[in-house]
Amino acid sequence: MIAVWSPTTLLHDPSAEIWIGLRTPGTEVAERVSRIREAVPAEWALAGEVPWSVLTSVHSEGLLRHLRDVYADWVSTGYPQDRVVPYVFPTPAMLGGMPGRMPVAVHGRAGLYAYDTMTLVGPGTWEAALMAASAAWTAARRVSEGLAYALCRPPGHHATRDGYGGSCYLNNAAVAAVTLRAEGFAKVAVIDVDAHHGNGTQAIFWDRDDVFYGSVHVDPGAGWFPHYMGFADETAGGTNLNVPLAPESGDEVWLSGVARLCEAAARWGAEALVVSLGVDAAADDPESPLRVTRDGYFETGRSLGGLGLPTVAVQEGGYHLETIGPLVAATLRGMGGQSLS
Ligand SMILES: [Zn+2]
């Protein structure tokens, strides 16, 4: 197995999340990276920097420049809040069909590309997000050497072409998918086993027939993020499959959902696979109500590995520091055809 990371991903320090008006300690912390590195035995390779042209095949120039520049602009104005937090959003409801103007104030501009208040931009955010995307890009370019794992932090599957949110800034899985396409794989499947629906990845590939997106996740219809998307009737004419699960679903229901995604990707004719590997569906995780065990994650890996495709696994969520490492390791062992211990 090839495992790719970058120490630069440790620099992202959002410090908190603003959730329903409350400032709460962030759970997407740098220690997640150290815990995973400790638990996954591999020769760790360093990511090379992803070309700008690859990033612009996934994201708009506007989002990329905003993420690159907004923290320095914010700090230079001397706001009392030391992280970039939007307070006004140019939603279609606000603009009423009019184009709107570029705000002069940085605090006006802060909501231009953010779609929630919990994804703060702080010191190191751009550098870390860039190198997380770079890890996905590097891993995808090395997929011919075997199972390739990218330890991406911050995660990415909630980032859309034009927007960031859900603790995600750049869509690492989408970068891996377009890189596999450029490497010559005609049909690429993204299977997302994070506890939450990857609305960003779904939206980025919605109109494309060369990338399939499938996701198993806690039902947004039961009140869970991303709330507006992730429902079973979002099919994109056959290249999108959502399997929303009720809260408290455990291994059996979860694994039947994973099996459905694998069958659909195989039937569609996928030539290569990107796995959005979140482990926040685990029983101990603070961010979801699903109850998947370590054995369940190992079996998830076995199902994905059973497809027999060139595979890039991209780290998404997983926030319980005591178990995140063993859960990721168990999934990767399953994917690689190894035994659990
Ligand atoms: Zn998640």
CSV table of C-alpha atoms and ligand atoms in Angstrom, one decimal:
chain,number,residue,atom,x,y,z
A,1,MET,CA,0.0,0.0,0.0
A,2,ILE,CA,1.1,3.5,-0.8
A,3,ALA,CA,0.3,6.1,1.9
A,4,VAL,CA,0.7,9.8,1.2
A,5,TRP,CA,0.5,12.7,3.6
A,6,SER,CA,2.0,16.2,4.2
A,7,PRO,CA,3.1,17.7,7.5
A,8,THR,CA,1.6,21.0,6.2
A,9,THR,CA,-1.9,19.6,6.8
A,10,LEU,CA,-1.1,20.0,10.6
A,11,LEU,CA,-1.0,23.8,10.2
A,12,HIS,CA,-4.8,24.3,9.7
A,13,ASP,CA,-6.2,25.7,12.9
A,14,PRO,CA,-9.8,26.7,12.7
A,15,SER,CA,-9.9,26.8,16.6
A,16,ALA,CA,-13.7,26.4,16.8
A,17,GLU,CA,-17.0,26.0,15.0
A,18,ILE,CA,-19.9,28.4,15.2
A,19,TRP,CA,-22.9,26.1,15.3
A,20,ILE,CA,-26.4,27.4,15.8
A,21,GLY,CA,-24.8,30.5,17.2
A,22,LEU,CA,-22.6,28.7,19.7
A,23,ARG,CA,-18.9,28.8,19.6
A,24,THR,CA,-17.9,25.2,20.2
A,25,PRO,CA,-14.4,23.5,20.2
A,26,GLY,CA,-13.7,22.1,16.8
A,27,THR,CA,-13.5,18.3,16.4
A,28,GLU,CA,-11.5,18.5,13.1
A,29,VAL,CA,-8.1,18.8,14.8
A,30,ALA,CA,-4.6,18.2,13.7
A,31,GLU,CA,-4.2,15.3,16.2
A,32,ARG,CA,-6.4,13.2,13.9
A,33,VAL,CA,-3.5,13.0,11.5
A,34,SER,CA,-1.0,11.9,14.1
A,35,ARG,CA,-3.4,9.2,15.4
A,36,ILE,CA,-3.9,7.8,11.9
A,37,ARG,CA,-0.2,7.8,11.1
A,38,GLU,CA,0.5,5.9,14.3
A,39,ALA,CA,-2.1,3.2,13.6
A,40,VAL,CA,-1.4,2.7,9.8
A,41,PRO,CA,1.8,0.8,9.2
A,42,ALA,CA,3.1,2.0,5.8
A,43,GLU,CA,6.0,3.7,4.2
A,44,TRP,CA,4.7,7.2,4.3
A,45,ALA,CA,5.4,9.3,1.1
A,46,LEU,CA,5.2,13.1,1.0
A,47,ALA,CA,2.7,14.7,-1.3
A,48,GLY,CA,3.9,16.8,-4.2
A,49,GLU,CA,2.0,20.0,-4.8
A,50,VAL,CA,-1.1,19.6,-7.1
A,51,PRO,CA,-1.0,21.8,-10.2
A,52,TRP,CA,-3.4,24.8,-10.2
A,53,SER,CA,-4.9,23.4,-13.5
A,54,VAL,CA,-6.0,20.3,-11.7
A,55,LEU,CA,-7.6,22.4,-8.9
A,56,THR,CA,-9.5,24.5,-11.5
A,57,SER,CA,-11.0,21.4,-13.1
A,58,VAL,CA,-12.8,20.8,-9.7
A,59,HIS,CA,-13.2,24.3,-8.3
A,60,SER,CA,-13.8,27.8,-9.5
A,61,GLU,CA,-10.9,30.3,-9.6
A,62,GLY,CA,-12.9,32.5,-7.4
A,63,LEU,CA,-13.1,30.0,-4.6
A,64,LEU,CA,-9.5,29.1,-4.8
A,65,ARG,CA,-8.3,32.7,-4.7
A,66,HIS,CA,-10.7,33.5,-1.9
A,67,LEU,CA,-9.4,30.6,0.3
A,68,ARG,CA,-5.8,31.6,-0.6
A,69,ASP,CA,-6.2,35.2,0.3
A,70,VAL,CA,-9.0,35.8,2.8
A,71,TYR,CA,-7.2,35.0,6.0
A,72,ALA,CA,-4.4,37.6,5.4
A,73,ASP,CA,-7.1,40.2,4.3
A,74,TRP,CA,-9.1,39.5,7.5
A,75,VAL,CA,-6.1,39.8,9.8
A,76,SER,CA,-5.0,43.0,8.2
A,77,THR,CA,-8.3,44.7,9.0
A,78,GLY,CA,-7.8,44.0,12.8
A,79,TYR,CA,-11.2,42.4,13.5
A,80,PRO,CA,-11.6,41.2,17.2
A,81,GLN,CA,-12.5,37.8,15.9
A,82,ASP,CA,-9.3,36.1,14.8
A,83,ARG,CA,-10.9,33.6,12.4
A,84,VAL,CA,-12.8,34.3,9.2
A,85,VAL,CA,-16.5,33.9,10.1
A,86,PRO,CA,-19.2,35.1,7.7
A,87,TYR,CA,-22.3,36.9,8.9
A,88,VAL,CA,-24.1,37.6,5.6
A,89,PHE,CA,-24.6,35.1,2.7
A,90,PRO,CA,-25.5,36.2,-0.9
A,91,THR,CA,-28.1,33.4,-1.3
A,92,PRO,CA,-30.5,33.3,-4.2
A,93,ALA,CA,-33.1,34.5,-1.7
A,94,MET,CA,-31.1,37.7,-0.9
A,95,LEU,CA,-30.1,38.5,-4.5
A,96,GLY,CA,-33.6,37.8,-6.1
A,97,GLY,CA,-32.0,37.0,-9.4
A,98,MET,CA,-29.8,40.1,-9.5
A,99,PRO,CA,-26.0,39.7,-9.9
A,100,GLY,CA,-24.9,41.5,-6.7
A,101,ARG,CA,-21.7,43.4,-6.3
A,102,MET,CA,-18.4,42.4,-4.9
A,103,PRO,CA,-18.4,43.6,-1.3
A,104,VAL,CA,-15.8,46.2,-0.3
A,105,ALA,CA,-15.6,45.0,3.3
A,106,VAL,CA,-13.8,41.7,4.1
A,107,HIS,CA,-16.5,40.8,6.5
A,108,GLY,CA,-19.0,41.2,3.7
A,109,ARG,CA,-16.9,39.1,1.4
A,110,ALA,CA,-16.5,36.3,4.0
A,111,GLY,CA,-19.8,34.8,3.1
A,112,LEU,CA,-19.2,34.8,-0.7
A,113,TYR,CA,-18.0,31.2,-0.8
A,114,ALA,CA,-18.7,29.9,2.7
A,115,TYR,CA,-22.1,28.2,3.0
A,116,ASP,CA,-22.1,27.7,6.8
A,117,THR,CA,-20.7,29.3,9.9
A,118,MET,CA,-18.9,26.3,11.3
A,119,THR,CA,-16.1,26.1,8.7
A,120,LEU,CA,-13.7,28.8,9.9
A,121,VAL,CA,-10.6,30.0,8.1
A,122,GLY,CA,-7.6,30.5,10.2
A,123,PRO,CA,-3.8,30.4,10.0
A,124,GLY,CA,-2.6,27.5,7.8
A,125,THR,CA,-6.1,26.7,6.4
A,126,TRP,CA,-5.2,27.4,2.8
A,127,GLU,CA,-1.8,25.7,3.0
A,128,ALA,CA,-3.3,22.6,4.7
A,129,ALA,CA,-6.2,22.4,2.3
A,130,LEU,CA,-3.8,22.7,-0.7
A,131,MET,CA,-1.6,19.9,0.6
A,132,ALA,CA,-4.6,17.7,1.5
A,133,ALA,CA,-5.7,18.0,-2.2
A,134,SER,CA,-2.1,17.4,-3.1
A,135,ALA,CA,-2.0,14.2,-1.2
A,136,ALA,CA,-5.1,13.0,-3.1
A,137,TRP,CA,-3.5,14.0,-6.4
A,138,THR,CA,-0.2,12.3,-5.5
A,139,ALA,CA,-1.9,9.1,-4.4
A,140,ALA,CA,-4.0,9.0,-7.6
A,141,ARG,CA,-0.9,9.3,-9.8
A,142,ARG,CA,0.6,6.3,-8.0
A,143,VAL,CA,-2.4,4.0,-8.1
A,144,SER,CA,-0.7,1.6,-10.5
A,145,GLU,CA,1.7,0.7,-7.6
A,146,GLY,CA,-1.2,-0.7,-5.5
A,147,LEU,CA,-3.8,0.5,-3.1
A,148,ALA,CA,-3.1,4.2,-2.5
A,149,TYR,CA,-4.2,6.0,0.6
A,150,ALA,CA,-4.2,9.8,1.0
A,151,LEU,CA,-4.3,11.1,4.5
A,152,CYS,CA,-6.2,14.2,3.7
A,153,ARG,CA,-6.8,16.9,6.4
A,154,PRO,CA,-9.0,18.9,6.3
A,155,PRO,CA,-11.5,16.5,4.7
A,156,GLY,CA,-13.1,17.5,1.4
A,157,HIS,CA,-16.4,15.8,0.4
A,158,HIS,CA,-18.7,18.7,1.4
A,159,ALA,CA,-16.7,21.3,-0.7
A,160,THR,CA,-18.6,22.2,-3.9
A,161,ARG,CA,-17.2,23.8,-7.1
A,162,ASP,CA,-17.9,27.3,-5.7
A,163,GLY,CA,-18.3,26.7,-2.0
A,164,TYR,CA,-16.8,25.5,1.3
A,165,GLY,CA,-18.5,24.1,4.4
A,166,GLY,CA,-18.9,21.1,6.6
A,167,SER,CA,-15.3,21.5,7.8
A,168,CYS,CA,-14.2,21.0,4.1
A,169,TYR,CA,-12.4,23.5,1.9
A,170,LEU,CA,-11.2,21.7,-1.2
A,171,ASN,CA,-12.7,18.5,-2.5
A,172,ASN,CA,-9.9,15.9,-2.2
A,173,ALA,CA,-11.9,13.0,-3.5
A,174,ALA,CA,-12.9,15.0,-6.6
A,175,VAL,CA,-9.3,15.8,-7.2
A,176,ALA,CA,-8.4,12.1,-7.0
A,177,ALA,CA,-11.3,11.3,-9.4
A,178,VAL,CA,-10.3,13.8,-12.1
A,179,THR,CA,-6.6,12.7,-11.7
A,180,LEU,CA,-7.6,9.1,-12.3
A,181,ARG,CA,-9.5,10.2,-15.4
A,182,ALA,CA,-6.4,12.0,-16.6
A,183,GLU,CA,-4.4,8.9,-15.9
A,184,GLY,CA,-6.5,7.1,-18.5
A,185,PHE,CA,-9.3,5.4,-16.6
A,186,ALA,CA,-12.4,6.1,-18.7
A,187,LYS,CA,-15.0,5.5,-15.9
A,188,VAL,CA,-14.2,6.4,-12.3
A,189,ALA,CA,-16.5,5.5,-9.3
A,190,VAL,CA,-16.4,7.5,-6.1
A,191,ILE,CA,-17.9,5.5,-3.2
A,192,ASP,CA,-18.4,7.6,-0.1
A,193,VAL,CA,-18.5,5.7,3.3
A,194,ASP,CA,-18.3,8.8,5.5
A,195,ALA,CA,-21.3,9.0,7.9
A,196,HIS,CA,-22.5,12.1,6.1
A,197,HIS,CA,-23.6,12.6,2.5
A,198,GLY,CA,-20.8,14.1,0.3
A,199,ASN,CA,-23.0,16.8,-1.2
A,200,GLY,CA,-19.9,18.5,-2.7
A,201,THR,CA,-18.7,15.5,-4.6
A,202,GLN,CA,-22.3,14.7,-5.8
A,203,ALA,CA,-22.7,18.3,-7.0
A,204,ILE,CA,-19.3,18.5,-8.8
A,205,PHE,CA,-20.0,15.3,-10.8
A,206,TRP,CA,-23.8,15.6,-11.2
A,207,ASP,CA,-23.7,16.5,-14.9
A,208,ARG,CA,-20.9,14.1,-15.8
A,209,ASP,CA,-21.4,10.6,-17.1
A,210,ASP,CA,-17.8,9.5,-16.7
A,211,VAL,CA,-17.8,9.7,-12.8
A,212,PHE,CA,-20.2,7.7,-10.7
A,213,TYR,CA,-21.0,8.9,-7.2
A,214,GLY,CA,-22.5,6.6,-4.5
A,215,SER,CA,-22.9,7.3,-0.8
A,216,VAL,CA,-24.1,5.5,2.3
A,217,HIS,CA,-24.9,8.0,5.1
A,218,VAL,CA,-27.2,9.0,7.9
A,219,ASP,CA,-30.5,10.1,6.4
A,220,PRO,CA,-30.7,13.9,6.0
A,221,GLY,CA,-34.4,13.4,6.2
A,222,ALA,CA,-33.9,12.5,9.8
A,223,GLY,CA,-32.4,15.9,10.5
A,224,TRP,CA,-28.8,15.5,9.7
A,225,PHE,CA,-26.2,17.5,7.8
A,226,PRO,CA,-26.1,18.4,4.9
A,227,HIS,CA,-29.9,18.7,5.3
A,228,TYR,CA,-30.7,19.8,1.8
A,229,MET,CA,-29.2,16.9,-0.2
A,230,GLY,CA,-28.4,13.2,0.1
A,231,PHE,CA,-31.8,11.7,-0.6
A,232,ALA,CA,-32.5,8.5,-2.4
A,233,ASP,CA,-34.3,10.1,-5.4
A,234,GLU,CA,-31.2,12.0,-6.4
A,235,THR,CA,-30.0,9.7,-9.2
A,236,ALA,CA,-28.6,11.9,-12.0
A,237,GLY,CA,-29.9,9.5,-14.6
A,238,GLY,CA,-28.0,6.6,-13.2
A,239,THR,CA,-24.6,8.0,-12.2
A,240,ASN,CA,-25.6,8.9,-8.6
A,241,LEU,CA,-26.8,6.6,-5.9
A,242,ASN,CA,-27.6,7.6,-2.3
A,243,VAL,CA,-28.4,5.1,0.4
A,244,PRO,CA,-29.6,7.1,3.4
A,245,LEU,CA,-29.8,5.1,6.7
A,246,ALA,CA,-31.9,5.7,9.8
A,247,PRO,CA,-30.0,6.8,12.9
A,248,GLU,CA,-28.9,3.9,15.1
A,249,SER,CA,-28.4,1.7,12.1
A,250,GLY,CA,-25.6,-0.8,12.9
A,251,ASP,CA,-23.3,-3.1,10.9
A,252,GLU,CA,-25.8,-5.2,9.1
A,253,VAL,CA,-27.8,-2.4,7.6
A,254,TRP,CA,-24.6,-0.4,6.9
A,255,LEU,CA,-22.9,-3.3,5.1
A,256,SER,CA,-26.0,-4.0,2.9
A,257,GLY,CA,-25.8,-0.3,1.9
A,258,VAL,CA,-22.1,-0.6,1.1
A,259,ALA,CA,-22.8,-3.8,-1.0
A,260,ARG,CA,-25.5,-1.9,-2.9
A,261,LEU,CA,-23.0,0.8,-3.8
A,262,CYS,CA,-20.3,-1.7,-4.9
A,263,GLU,CA,-22.8,-3.6,-7.0
A,264,ALA,CA,-23.9,-0.4,-8.7
A,265,ALA,CA,-20.4,0.7,-9.4
A,266,ALA,CA,-19.5,-2.7,-10.9
A,267,ARG,CA,-22.7,-2.8,-13.0
A,268,TRP,CA,-21.9,0.8,-14.3
A,269,GLY,CA,-18.5,-0.5,-15.5
A,270,ALA,CA,-16.2,1.4,-13.2
A,271,GLU,CA,-12.5,1.1,-14.2
A,272,ALA,CA,-11.0,2.7,-11.1
A,273,LEU,CA,-12.3,3.6,-7.6
A,274,VAL,CA,-12.0,6.5,-5.2
A,275,VAL,CA,-13.1,5.7,-1.7
A,276,SER,CA,-14.2,8.7,0.5
A,277,LEU,CA,-13.1,7.1,3.7
A,278,GLY,CA,-14.7,8.6,6.6
A,279,VAL,CA,-14.9,6.6,9.8
A,280,ASP,CA,-17.4,8.9,11.6
A,281,ALA,CA,-20.2,6.3,11.3
A,282,ALA,CA,-18.5,4.5,14.2
A,283,ALA,CA,-20.3,3.9,17.5
A,284,ASP,CA,-18.0,6.2,19.5
A,285,ASP,CA,-17.9,9.1,17.0
A,286,PRO,CA,-19.4,12.4,18.3
A,287,GLU,CA,-20.6,13.5,14.9
A,288,SER,CA,-23.1,10.8,13.8
A,289,PRO,CA,-25.7,8.5,15.3
A,290,LEU,CA,-24.7,5.4,13.2
A,291,ARG,CA,-23.3,2.4,15.1
A,292,VAL,CA,-20.7,0.8,12.9
A,293,THR,CA,-18.1,-1.3,14.7
A,294,ARG,CA,-14.4,-1.9,13.9
A,295,ASP,CA,-15.4,-5.3,12.4
A,296,GLY,CA,-18.0,-3.4,10.3
A,297,TYR,CA,-15.3,-1.1,8.9
A,298,PHE,CA,-13.1,-4.1,8.1
A,299,GLU,CA,-16.0,-5.7,6.2
A,300,THR,CA,-16.6,-2.4,4.5
A,301,GLY,CA,-13.0,-2.5,3.3
A,302,ARG,CA,-13.4,-6.1,2.1
A,303,SER,CA,-16.4,-5.2,0.0
A,304,LEU,CA,-14.6,-2.2,-1.6
A,305,GLY,CA,-11.5,-4.3,-2.1
A,306,GLY,CA,-13.6,-7.1,-3.6
A,307,LEU,CA,-14.3,-4.9,-6.6
A,308,GLY,CA,-10.7,-5.6,-7.7
A,309,LEU,CA,-10.3,-2.0,-9.1
A,310,PRO,CA,-7.3,0.3,-8.9
A,311,THR,CA,-8.2,2.2,-5.8
A,312,VAL,CA,-7.4,5.5,-4.1
A,313,ALA,CA,-8.7,5.9,-0.5
A,314,VAL,CA,-9.1,9.5,0.5
A,315,GLN,CA,-9.5,10.4,4.2
A,316,GLU,CA,-12.7,12.2,5.1
A,317,GLY,CA,-14.2,12.4,8.6
A,318,GLY,CA,-13.7,10.5,11.8
A,319,TYR,CA,-13.4,12.5,15.0
A,320,HIS,CA,-13.0,10.1,18.0
A,321,LEU,CA,-9.3,10.4,18.6
A,322,GLU,CA,-9.0,7.1,20.6
A,323,THR,CA,-10.5,5.0,17.8
A,324,ILE,CA,-9.9,6.9,14.5
A,325,GLY,CA,-6.5,5.2,13.9
A,326,PRO,CA,-7.6,1.6,14.4
A,327,LEU,CA,-10.8,2.2,12.4
A,328,VAL,CA,-8.9,3.6,9.4
A,329,ALA,CA,-6.3,0.8,9.7
A,330,ALA,CA,-9.0,-1.9,9.8
A,331,THR,CA,-10.7,-0.5,6.7
A,332,LEU,CA,-7.5,-0.3,4.8
A,333,ARG,CA,-6.6,-3.9,5.8
A,334,GLY,CA,-9.9,-5.1,4.5
A,335,MET,CA,-9.4,-3.2,1.2
A,336,GLY,CA,-5.9,-4.6,0.8
A,337,GLY,CA,-7.2,-8.2,1.3
A,338,GLN,CA,-5.4,-8.6,4.7
A,339,SER,CA,-6.8,-10.2,7.9
A,340,LEU,CA,-8.1,-7.9,10.6
A,341,SER,CA,-5.2,-8.4,13.0
B,1,ZN,ZN,-18.7,13.0,8.1
